[in-house]
PDB file of C-alpha atoms in Angstrom:
ATOM      1  CA  MET A 490     -18.555  17.326   9.401  1.00  0.00           C
ATOM      2  CA  VAL A 491     -15.191  19.516   9.922  1.00  0.00           C
ATOM      3  CA  PHE A 492     -12.162  18.035   9.461  1.00  0.00           C
ATOM      4  CA  PRO A 493     -10.380  17.258  13.294  1.00  0.00           C
ATOM      5  CA  GLU A 494      -7.430  19.495  14.288  1.00  0.00           C
ATOM      6  CA  PHE A 495      -4.740  16.122  13.492  1.00  0.00           C
ATOM      7  CA  ASP A 496      -1.694  16.956  14.278  1.00  0.00           C
ATOM      8  CA  PRO A 497       0.484  15.020  11.366  1.00  0.00           C
ATOM      9  CA  VAL A 498       3.665  15.274  14.440  1.00  0.00           C
ATOM     10  CA  LEU A 499       2.842  12.522  17.111  1.00  0.00           C
ATOM     11  CA  PHE A 500       5.739  13.946  19.505  1.00  0.00           C
ATOM     12  CA  SER A 501       9.125  15.054  18.200  1.00  0.00           C
ATOM     13  CA  ILE A 502      12.432  14.098  19.970  1.00  0.00           C
ATOM     14  CA  GLY A 503      14.413  17.359  20.516  1.00  0.00           C
ATOM     15  CA  PRO A 504      14.320  18.377  16.883  1.00  0.00           C
ATOM     16  CA  LEU A 505      13.129  15.273  15.471  1.00  0.00           C
ATOM     17  CA  PRO A 506       9.399  14.949  15.069  1.00  0.00           C
ATOM     18  CA  ILE A 507       7.805  11.745  14.708  1.00  0.00           C
ATOM     19  CA  ARG A 508       5.403  11.854  12.313  1.00  0.00           C
ATOM     20  CA  TRP A 509       2.168   9.611  12.191  1.00  0.00           C
ATOM     21  CA  TYR A 510       2.927   8.935   8.525  1.00  0.00           C
ATOM     22  CA  ALA A 511       6.235   7.243   9.696  1.00  0.00           C
ATOM     23  CA  LEU A 512       4.914   5.165  12.328  1.00  0.00           C
ATOM     24  CA  ALA A 513       2.161   4.005  10.011  1.00  0.00           C
ATOM     25  CA  TYR A 514       4.813   2.402   7.797  1.00  0.00           C
ATOM     26  CA  VAL A 515       6.858   0.804  11.177  1.00  0.00           C
ATOM     27  CA  ALA A 516       3.568  -0.622  12.284  1.00  0.00           C
ATOM     28  CA  GLY A 517       3.045  -2.175   8.605  1.00  0.00           C
ATOM     29  CA  ILE A 518       6.038  -3.850   8.845  1.00  0.00           C
ATOM     30  CA  VAL A 519       6.948  -5.309  12.103  1.00  0.00           C
ATOM     31  CA  LEU A 520       2.976  -6.258  11.924  1.00  0.00           C
ATOM     32  CA  GLY A 521       3.475  -8.254   8.712  1.00  0.00           C
ATOM     33  CA  TRP A 522       6.959  -8.998   9.811  1.00  0.00           C
ATOM     34  CA  TRP A 523       4.984 -10.616  12.663  1.00  0.00           C
ATOM     35  CA  TYR A 524       2.010 -11.963  10.814  1.00  0.00           C
ATOM     36  CA  ALA A 525       4.574 -13.830   8.294  1.00  0.00           C
ATOM     37  CA  SER A 526       6.657 -15.027  10.938  1.00  0.00           C
ATOM     38  CA  ARG A 527       3.862 -17.147  12.605  1.00  0.00           C
ATOM     39  CA  LEU A 528       3.063 -18.460   9.180  1.00  0.00           C
ATOM     40  CA  VAL A 529       6.440 -19.816   8.353  1.00  0.00           C
ATOM     41  CA  LYS A 530       6.558 -21.096  11.931  1.00  0.00           C
ATOM     42  CA  THR A 531       3.335 -23.277  11.189  1.00  0.00           C
ATOM     43  CA  PRO A 532       3.940 -26.184   8.935  1.00  0.00           C
ATOM     44  CA  ARG A 533       0.233 -27.294   8.752  1.00  0.00           C
ATOM     45  CA  VAL A 534      -1.468 -24.543   7.110  1.00  0.00           C
ATOM     46  CA  TRP A 535       1.414 -25.968   3.859  1.00  0.00           C
ATOM     47  CA  ALA A 536       0.843 -29.023   4.073  1.00  0.00           C
ATOM     48  CA  PRO A 537       2.048 -31.242   2.245  1.00  0.00           C
ATOM     49  CA  GLY A 538       4.243 -28.865   1.402  1.00  0.00           C
ATOM     50  CA  ARG A 539       6.432 -26.553   3.323  1.00  0.00           C
ATOM     51  CA  PRO A 540       6.947 -23.237   4.217  1.00  0.00           C
ATOM     52  CA  PRO A 541       9.081 -21.240   1.214  1.00  0.00           C
ATOM     53  CA  ILE A 542      11.949 -20.196   3.849  1.00  0.00           C
ATOM     54  CA  ASN A 543      12.492 -19.756   7.218  1.00  0.00           C
ATOM     55  CA  GLY A 544      12.606 -17.581  10.152  1.00  0.00           C
ATOM     56  CA  VAL A 545      16.229 -16.491   9.547  1.00  0.00           C
ATOM     57  CA  GLN A 546      15.644 -16.118   5.550  1.00  0.00           C
ATOM     58  CA  LEU A 547      12.653 -14.375   6.716  1.00  0.00           C
ATOM     59  CA  ASP A 548      14.731 -11.588   8.767  1.00  0.00           C
ATOM     60  CA  ASP A 549      16.852 -11.433   5.540  1.00  0.00           C
ATOM     61  CA  LEU A 550      13.887 -10.741   3.706  1.00  0.00           C
ATOM     62  CA  ALA A 551      11.825  -8.476   5.404  1.00  0.00           C
ATOM     63  CA  LEU A 552      14.594  -5.472   5.383  1.00  0.00           C
ATOM     64  CA  TRP A 553      14.885  -5.797   1.643  1.00  0.00           C
ATOM     65  CA  ILE A 554      11.121  -5.066   1.001  1.00  0.00           C
ATOM     66  CA  THR A 555      11.168  -2.258   3.596  1.00  0.00           C
ATOM     67  CA  ILE A 556      14.242  -1.099   1.365  1.00  0.00           C
ATOM     68  CA  GLY A 557      11.403  -1.783  -1.872  1.00  0.00           C
ATOM     69  CA  VAL A 558       8.368  -0.428   0.019  1.00  0.00           C
ATOM     70  CA  ILE A 559      10.248   2.964   0.205  1.00  0.00           C
ATOM     71  CA  LEU A 560      11.704   3.395  -2.911  1.00  0.00           C
ATOM     72  CA  GLY A 561       9.578   1.918  -4.866  1.00  0.00           C
ATOM     73  CA  GLY A 562       6.804   3.870  -3.417  1.00  0.00           C
ATOM     74  CA  ARG A 563       8.566   6.969  -3.280  1.00  0.00           C
ATOM     75  CA  LEU A 564      10.168   6.960  -7.190  1.00  0.00           C
ATOM     76  CA  GLY A 565       6.702   5.131  -8.010  1.00  0.00           C
ATOM     77  CA  TYR A 566       4.714   8.241  -6.826  1.00  0.00           C
ATOM     78  CA  ALA A 567       7.232  10.675  -8.746  1.00  0.00           C
ATOM     79  CA  LEU A 568       6.782   8.144 -11.792  1.00  0.00           C
ATOM     80  CA  PHE A 569       3.283   8.136 -12.124  1.00  0.00           C
ATOM     81  CA  TYR A 570       1.725  11.333 -10.652  1.00  0.00           C
ATOM     82  CA  LYS A 571       4.443  13.932 -10.380  1.00  0.00           C
ATOM     83  CA  PRO A 572       7.570  13.593 -13.022  1.00  0.00           C
ATOM     84  CA  VAL A 573       8.285  16.755 -12.467  1.00  0.00           C
ATOM     85  CA  MET A 574       9.948  15.578  -9.514  1.00  0.00           C
ATOM     86  CA  PHE A 575      13.185  13.999 -11.208  1.00  0.00           C
ATOM     87  CA  ALA A 576      13.179  17.743 -13.454  1.00  0.00           C
ATOM     88  CA  GLN A 577      13.696  19.249 -10.049  1.00  0.00           C
ATOM     89  CA  LEU A 578      16.652  17.259  -9.410  1.00  0.00           C
ATOM     90  CA  PHE A 579      18.277  19.620 -11.878  1.00  0.00           C
ATOM     91  CA  THR A 580      16.080  22.538 -12.474  1.00  0.00           C
ATOM     92  CA  GLY A 581      14.592  23.081  -9.020  1.00  0.00           C
ATOM     93  CA  GLN A 582      14.464  26.644  -7.274  1.00  0.00           C
ATOM     94  CA  GLY A 583      16.477  26.420  -4.367  1.00  0.00           C
ATOM     95  CA  TRP A 584      17.544  22.765  -2.250  1.00  0.00           C
ATOM     96  CA  GLY A 585      13.781  22.512  -1.013  1.00  0.00           C
ATOM     97  CA  GLU A 586      12.438  22.096  -4.213  1.00  0.00           C
ATOM     98  CA  ARG A 587      15.955  20.446  -5.624  1.00  0.00           C
ATOM     99  CA  LEU A 588      15.384  17.764  -2.923  1.00  0.00           C
ATOM    100  CA  GLU A 589      11.673  17.362  -3.264  1.00  0.00           C
ATOM    101  CA  LEU A 590      12.418  13.912  -4.217  1.00  0.00           C
ATOM    102  CA  PHE A 591      13.745  12.718  -0.692  1.00  0.00           C
ATOM    103  CA  GLN A 592      11.026  14.484   1.707  1.00  0.00           C
ATOM    104  CA  MET A 593       8.997  11.561   2.225  1.00  0.00           C
ATOM    105  CA  TRP A 594       7.844  12.765   5.351  1.00  0.00           C
ATOM    106  CA  THR A 595       5.675  15.195   3.561  1.00  0.00           C
ATOM    107  CA  GLY A 596       3.564  12.373   2.191  1.00  0.00           C
ATOM    108  CA  GLY A 597       3.096  11.522  -1.454  1.00  0.00           C
ATOM    109  CA  MET A 598       3.916   7.660  -2.210  1.00  0.00           C
ATOM    110  CA  SER A 599       2.491   5.221  -4.411  1.00  0.00           C
ATOM    111  CA  PHE A 600       1.366   1.875  -3.918  1.00  0.00           C
ATOM    112  CA  HIS A 601       1.410   0.482  -7.030  1.00  0.00           C
ATOM    113  CA  GLY A 602       5.182   2.145  -6.883  1.00  0.00           C
ATOM    114  CA  GLY A 603       5.778   0.353  -3.761  1.00  0.00           C
ATOM    115  CA  PHE A 604       4.645  -2.907  -4.733  1.00  0.00           C
ATOM    116  CA  LEU A 605       6.658  -3.239  -7.965  1.00  0.00           C
ATOM    117  CA  GLY A 606       9.858  -2.278  -5.240  1.00  0.00           C
ATOM    118  CA  VAL A 607       8.386  -5.327  -3.071  1.00  0.00           C
ATOM    119  CA  ALA A 608       7.782  -7.984  -6.194  1.00  0.00           C
ATOM    120  CA  LEU A 609      11.097  -6.938  -6.883  1.00  0.00           C
ATOM    121  CA  ALA A 610      12.922  -7.844  -4.031  1.00  0.00           C
ATOM    122  CA  ILE A 611      10.904 -11.029  -3.709  1.00  0.00           C
ATOM    123  CA  VAL A 612      11.894 -12.245  -7.158  1.00  0.00           C
ATOM    124  CA  TRP A 613      15.701 -11.756  -6.097  1.00  0.00           C
ATOM    125  CA  PHE A 614      15.344 -12.903  -3.075  1.00  0.00           C
ATOM    126  CA  ALA A 615      13.929 -16.331  -4.648  1.00  0.00           C
ATOM    127  CA  ARG A 616      16.670 -16.677  -7.106  1.00  0.00           C
ATOM    128  CA  ARG A 617      19.035 -16.048  -4.550  1.00  0.00           C
ATOM    129  CA  GLU A 618      17.845 -18.618  -1.936  1.00  0.00           C
ATOM    130  CA  LYS A 619      16.513 -20.782  -4.878  1.00  0.00           C
ATOM    131  CA  THR A 620      12.858 -21.386  -3.569  1.00  0.00           C
ATOM    132  CA  SER A 621       9.610 -21.192  -4.719  1.00  0.00           C
ATOM    133  CA  LEU A 622       8.931 -17.896  -6.232  1.00  0.00           C
ATOM    134  CA  LEU A 623       4.981 -18.375  -5.802  1.00  0.00           C
ATOM    135  CA  SER A 624       5.018 -19.766  -2.076  1.00  0.00           C
ATOM    136  CA  LEU A 625       7.120 -16.676  -1.420  1.00  0.00           C
ATOM    137  CA  GLY A 626       4.184 -14.555  -2.972  1.00  0.00           C
ATOM    138  CA  ASP A 627       1.907 -15.951  -0.956  1.00  0.00           C
ATOM    139  CA  LEU A 628       4.303 -15.993   1.958  1.00  0.00           C
ATOM    140  CA  ILE A 629       4.441 -11.917   2.099  1.00  0.00           C
ATOM    141  CA  ALA A 630       0.853 -11.197   0.286  1.00  0.00           C
ATOM    142  CA  PRO A 631      -1.290 -11.729   3.385  1.00  0.00           C
ATOM    143  CA  VAL A 632       0.692  -9.296   5.046  1.00  0.00           C
ATOM    144  CA  VAL A 633       0.261  -6.688   2.392  1.00  0.00           C
ATOM    145  CA  PRO A 634      -3.378  -5.277   3.579  1.00  0.00           C
ATOM    146  CA  LEU A 635      -1.481  -4.320   7.284  1.00  0.00           C
ATOM    147  CA  GLY A 636       0.399  -1.722   5.722  1.00  0.00           C
ATOM    148  CA  LEU A 637      -2.405  -0.794   3.595  1.00  0.00           C
ATOM    149  CA  PHE A 638      -4.403  -0.040   6.456  1.00  0.00           C
ATOM    150  CA  PHE A 639      -2.369   2.178   8.530  1.00  0.00           C
ATOM    151  CA  GLY A 640      -0.951   4.064   5.590  1.00  0.00           C
ATOM    152  CA  ARG A 641      -4.515   4.875   4.368  1.00  0.00           C
ATOM    153  CA  ILE A 642      -5.517   6.023   8.242  1.00  0.00           C
ATOM    154  CA  ALA A 643      -2.047   8.233   8.368  1.00  0.00           C
ATOM    155  CA  ASN A 644      -3.208   9.229   4.936  1.00  0.00           C
ATOM    156  CA  PHE A 645      -6.431  10.960   6.624  1.00  0.00           C
ATOM    157  CA  ILE A 646      -4.656  12.068   9.356  1.00  0.00           C
ATOM    158  CA  ASN A 647      -2.472  14.151   7.019  1.00  0.00           C
ATOM    159  CA  GLY A 648      -5.417  15.664   5.124  1.00  0.00           C
ATOM    160  CA  GLU A 649      -4.114  14.417   1.886  1.00  0.00           C
ATOM    161  CA  LEU A 650      -5.790  11.988  -0.797  1.00  0.00           C
ATOM    162  CA  TRP A 651      -9.218  13.195  -0.279  1.00  0.00           C
ATOM    163  CA  GLY A 652     -12.515  12.217  -1.945  1.00  0.00           C
ATOM    164  CA  ARG A 653     -15.153  13.760  -4.146  1.00  0.00           C
ATOM    165  CA  VAL A 654     -17.533  16.306  -3.376  1.00  0.00           C
ATOM    166  CA  THR A 655     -20.669  14.228  -2.212  1.00  0.00           C
ATOM    167  CA  ASP A 656     -23.707  15.075   0.034  1.00  0.00           C
ATOM    168  CA  VAL A 657     -23.518  11.940   2.162  1.00  0.00           C
ATOM    169  CA  PRO A 658     -24.070  12.473   5.856  1.00  0.00           C
ATOM    170  CA  TRP A 659     -20.716  11.434   6.598  1.00  0.00           C
ATOM    171  CA  ALA A 660     -19.346  13.918   4.442  1.00  0.00           C
ATOM    172  CA  ILE A 661     -16.016  15.596   5.723  1.00  0.00           C
ATOM    173  CA  ARG A 662     -14.743  19.367   5.209  1.00  0.00           C
ATOM    174  CA  PHE A 663     -10.882  18.469   4.891  1.00  0.00           C
ATOM    175  CA  CYS A 664     -10.346  22.143   6.242  1.00  0.00           C
ATOM    176  CA  ASN A 665      -8.710  23.040   9.644  1.00  0.00           C
ATOM    177  CA  ILE A 666      -6.720  25.840  11.174  1.00  0.00           C
ATOM    178  CA  ARG A 667      -3.579  23.460  10.920  1.00  0.00           C
ATOM    179  CA  ILE A 668      -4.150  23.265   7.213  1.00  0.00           C
ATOM    180  CA  LEU A 669      -4.742  27.245   7.073  1.00  0.00           C
ATOM    181  CA  GLU A 670      -1.851  27.972   8.720  1.00  0.00           C
ATOM    182  CA  ALA A 671       0.288  25.369   6.704  1.00  0.00           C
ATOM    183  CA  TYR A 672      -0.853  26.313   3.184  1.00  0.00           C
ATOM    184  CA  GLY A 673      -2.700  29.678   3.274  1.00  0.00           C
ATOM    185  CA  GLN A 674      -5.478  28.100   2.050  1.00  0.00           C
ATOM    186  CA  CYS A 675      -7.623  24.684   2.175  1.00  0.00           C
ATOM    187  CA  PRO A 676      -6.445  22.599  -1.027  1.00  0.00           C
ATOM    188  CA  ALA A 677      -9.356  20.416  -0.827  1.00  0.00           C
ATOM    189  CA  GLY A 678     -11.686  23.636  -0.826  1.00  0.00           C
ATOM    190  CA  ASP A 679     -14.367  23.791   1.716  1.00  0.00           C
ATOM    191  CA  LEU A 680     -16.902  21.166   0.323  1.00  0.00           C
ATOM    192  CA  PRO A 681     -17.998  18.017   1.713  1.00  0.00           C
ATOM    193  CA  ARG A 682     -16.131  15.120   0.485  1.00  0.00           C
ATOM    194  CA  HIS A 683     -16.135  11.377   0.648  1.00  0.00           C
ATOM    195  CA  PRO A 684     -13.631  10.525   3.203  1.00  0.00           C
ATOM    196  CA  SER A 685     -11.834   7.596   0.662  1.00  0.00           C
ATOM    197  CA  GLN A 686      -8.861   7.518   2.891  1.00  0.00           C
ATOM    198  CA  LEU A 687     -10.975   5.229   5.366  1.00  0.00           C
ATOM    199  CA  TYR A 688     -13.143   3.899   2.675  1.00  0.00           C
ATOM    200  CA  GLU A 689      -9.616   2.163   1.466  1.00  0.00           C
ATOM    201  CA  ALA A 690      -8.738   0.945   5.123  1.00  0.00           C
ATOM    202  CA  GLY A 691     -11.337  -0.730   5.179  1.00  0.00           C
ATOM    203  CA  LEU A 692     -11.244  -2.443   1.842  1.00  0.00           C
ATOM    204  CA  GLU A 693      -7.962  -2.688   0.702  1.00  0.00           C
ATOM    205  CA  GLY A 694      -7.256  -3.012   4.447  1.00  0.00           C
ATOM    206  CA  LEU A 695      -9.320  -4.697   7.008  1.00  0.00           C
ATOM    207  CA  LEU A 696     -11.519  -6.574   4.691  1.00  0.00           C
ATOM    208  CA  LEU A 697      -8.933  -8.112   2.535  1.00  0.00           C
ATOM    209  CA  PHE A 698      -6.755  -9.334   5.591  1.00  0.00           C
ATOM    210  CA  VAL A 699      -9.930 -11.168   6.411  1.00  0.00           C
ATOM    211  CA  ILE A 700     -10.685 -12.780   3.093  1.00  0.00           C
ATOM    212  CA  LEU A 701      -6.463 -13.597   3.143  1.00  0.00           C
ATOM    213  CA  SER A 702      -6.501 -14.839   6.558  1.00  0.00           C
ATOM    214  CA  LEU A 703      -9.899 -17.232   5.615  1.00  0.00           C
ATOM    215  CA  ALA A 704      -8.391 -18.482   2.290  1.00  0.00           C
ATOM    216  CA  ILE A 705      -5.573 -19.398   4.555  1.00  0.00           C
ATOM    217  CA  TRP A 706      -6.145 -20.451   7.582  1.00  0.00           C
ATOM    218  CA  LYS A 707      -9.236 -22.118   6.570  1.00  0.00           C
ATOM    219  CA  GLY A 708      -9.152 -22.871   2.379  1.00  0.00           C
ATOM    220  CA  ARG A 709      -5.729 -23.987   3.061  1.00  0.00           C
ATOM    221  CA  LEU A 710      -5.146 -22.046  -0.187  1.00  0.00           C
ATOM    222  CA  LEU A 711      -1.579 -22.246   0.825  1.00  0.00           C
ATOM    223  CA  THR A 712      -0.784 -25.740  -0.295  1.00  0.00           C
ATOM    224  CA  LYS A 713      -1.759 -23.972  -4.142  1.00  0.00           C
ATOM    225  CA  PRO A 714       0.803 -21.999  -4.896  1.00  0.00           C
ATOM    226  CA  GLY A 715       0.202 -18.592  -6.215  1.00  0.00           C
ATOM    227  CA  TYR A 716      -2.893 -18.765  -5.394  1.00  0.00           C
ATOM    228  CA  VAL A 717      -3.267 -16.443  -2.375  1.00  0.00           C
ATOM    229  CA  THR A 718      -1.250 -14.093  -4.297  1.00  0.00           C
ATOM    230  CA  GLY A 719      -3.859 -13.813  -6.935  1.00  0.00           C
ATOM    231  CA  LEU A 720      -6.672 -13.347  -4.665  1.00  0.00           C
ATOM    232  CA  PHE A 721      -4.353 -10.520  -3.380  1.00  0.00           C
ATOM    233  CA  LEU A 722      -4.093  -8.827  -6.652  1.00  0.00           C
ATOM    234  CA  LEU A 723      -7.383  -9.594  -7.819  1.00  0.00           C
ATOM    235  CA  GLY A 724      -8.698  -8.464  -4.720  1.00  0.00           C
ATOM    236  CA  TYR A 725      -6.949  -5.095  -4.404  1.00  0.00           C
ATOM    237  CA  GLY A 726      -7.014  -4.488  -7.781  1.00  0.00           C
ATOM    238  CA  LEU A 727     -10.791  -4.655  -7.863  1.00  0.00           C
ATOM    239  CA  SER A 728     -11.004  -2.720  -4.532  1.00  0.00           C
ATOM    240  CA  ARG A 729      -8.633  -0.236  -5.985  1.00  0.00           C
ATOM    241  CA  ALA A 730     -10.614   0.334  -9.001  1.00  0.00           C
ATOM    242  CA  ALA A 731     -13.988   0.713  -7.752  1.00  0.00           C
ATOM    243  CA  LEU A 732     -12.446   3.263  -5.089  1.00  0.00           C
ATOM    244  CA  GLU A 733     -11.570   5.347  -7.510  1.00  0.00           C
ATOM    245  CA  ASN A 734     -15.174   6.751  -7.895  1.00  0.00           C
ATOM    246  CA  PHE A 735     -15.274   8.030  -4.607  1.00  0.00           C
ATOM    247  CA  ARG A 736     -11.731   9.412  -4.810  1.00  0.00           C
ATOM    248  CA  GLN A 737     -10.485  12.669  -5.908  1.00  0.00           C
ATOM    249  CA  PRO A 738      -8.077  12.320  -9.142  1.00  0.00           C
ATOM    250  CA  ASP A 739      -5.034  13.530  -8.852  1.00  0.00           C
ATOM    251  CA  LEU A 740      -4.433  17.112 -10.250  1.00  0.00           C
ATOM    252  CA  GLY A 741      -4.031  17.077 -13.997  1.00  0.00           C
ATOM    253  CA  MET A 742      -4.910  13.658 -14.107  1.00  0.00           C
ATOM    254  CA  GLU A 743      -8.933  14.250 -13.868  1.00  0.00           C
ATOM    255  CA  ASN A 744      -9.207  13.350 -17.848  1.00  0.00           C
ATOM    256  CA  PHE A 745      -8.259  10.417 -19.030  1.00  0.00           C
ATOM    257  CA  PRO A 746     -10.736   8.482 -21.454  1.00  0.00           C
ATOM    258  CA  LEU A 747     -14.009   6.578 -20.434  1.00  0.00           C
ATOM    259  CA  GLY A 748     -13.761   8.229 -17.045  1.00  0.00           C
ATOM    260  CA  LEU A 749     -10.582   6.398 -15.794  1.00  0.00           C
ATOM    261  CA  THR A 750      -8.268   7.294 -13.074  1.00  0.00           C
ATOM    262  CA  MET A 751      -4.432   6.549 -12.794  1.00  0.00           C
ATOM    263  CA  GLY A 752      -5.280   4.292  -9.883  1.00  0.00           C
ATOM    264  CA  MET A 753      -7.805   2.022 -12.198  1.00  0.00           C
ATOM    265  CA  ILE A 754      -5.267   2.185 -14.972  1.00  0.00           C
ATOM    266  CA  LEU A 755      -2.472   1.283 -12.505  1.00  0.00           C
ATOM    267  CA  SER A 756      -4.822  -1.628 -11.029  1.00  0.00           C
ATOM    268  CA  ILE A 757      -6.181  -3.646 -14.284  1.00  0.00           C
ATOM    269  CA  PRO A 758      -2.694  -5.050 -14.858  1.00  0.00           C
ATOM    270  CA  MET A 759      -2.999  -6.261 -11.139  1.00  0.00           C
ATOM    271  CA  ILE A 760      -6.618  -7.321 -12.032  1.00  0.00           C
ATOM    272  CA  VAL A 761      -5.224  -9.688 -14.962  1.00  0.00           C
ATOM    273  CA  ALA A 762      -2.294 -11.510 -12.925  1.00  0.00           C
ATOM    274  CA  GLY A 763      -4.364 -12.017 -10.131  1.00  0.00           C
ATOM    275  CA  ALA A 764      -7.171 -13.833 -12.054  1.00  0.00           C
ATOM    276  CA  TRP A 765      -4.188 -15.460 -13.677  1.00  0.00           C
ATOM    277  CA  LEU A 766      -2.832 -16.590 -10.692  1.00  0.00           C
ATOM    278  CA  VAL A 767      -6.496 -17.518  -9.051  1.00  0.00           C
ATOM    279  CA  TRP A 768      -6.750 -19.942 -12.191  1.00  0.00           C
ATOM    280  CA  ARG A 769      -3.380 -21.699 -12.437  1.00  0.00           C
ATOM    281  CA  ALA A 770      -3.589 -22.529  -8.875  1.00  0.00           C
ATOM    282  CA  TRP A 771      -7.121 -23.690  -9.330  1.00  0.00           C
ATOM    283  CA  SER A 772      -6.802 -25.534 -11.914  1.00  0.00           C
ATOM    284  CA  ARG A 773      -3.502 -27.302 -10.447  1.00  0.00           C
ATOM    285  CA  PRO A 774      -2.946 -30.267  -7.198  1.00  0.00           C
ATOM    286  CA  PRO A 775      -1.625 -29.010  -4.100  1.00  0.00           C
ATOM    287  CA  VAL A 776       1.984 -28.949  -4.164  1.00  0.00           C
ATOM    288  CA  GLN A 777       3.484 -31.974  -2.224  1.00  0.00           C
ATOM    289  CA  GLY A 778       6.352 -31.504  -0.013  1.00  0.00           C
TER     290      GLY A 778
END
């Protein structure tokens, strides 16, 4: 299959382009806020405990989480995958290269960096509001797959983060007229590749969202602080590690020991922490109100 002629710009308002990539973040944040708000307003899923915050506090937290996603995602991408961006602030040739770190509309966001940014925001907010950190994490964790789904769809539309070369019937050649005009060549080459962005949207996004929703609404696991957070960390870490086998490693990061990739390495602490949180919550009785 040939990569469709997607335009990364949905429409423009005067000189301001509205990109699919930006809309993916907006959709993830808005839907995430709506779903978290629904959980806060449904006391029975927390009973005999209670939600860690109220609706007004959630609105405040949403702002800090948004900042954590954006700053953490971009700084994490630069730190983990392209540290030269930091050096370019002082040594770059021209303002375009010097300010590449801040050009988020061109793509280049790290989930693991965004996760750390959100984690810091949650820790700070829990301390400020004197509420349970684990329960607050349980409120936010199930909404994250929504953002992951839209983010991976945007990666596909942008024609970035493509998969490894393959001969499966649904393989895609990530090369079209738009990409040729933008780069003068196709960075992914002309060989058929796995549409790994869609794999990630399905596994890290939709499937993980369904699993966490069942854990909340059917399993009533919000009554055990840390359980849902642990399930998310474990589920995402395992999914990401598995899908790295289909995703093309980042340039210059193809030769880690034991066939590991940067995505796998960064997911290992999530898997360990998630397994520990699940064990801890499972071995304890439900929290009392």
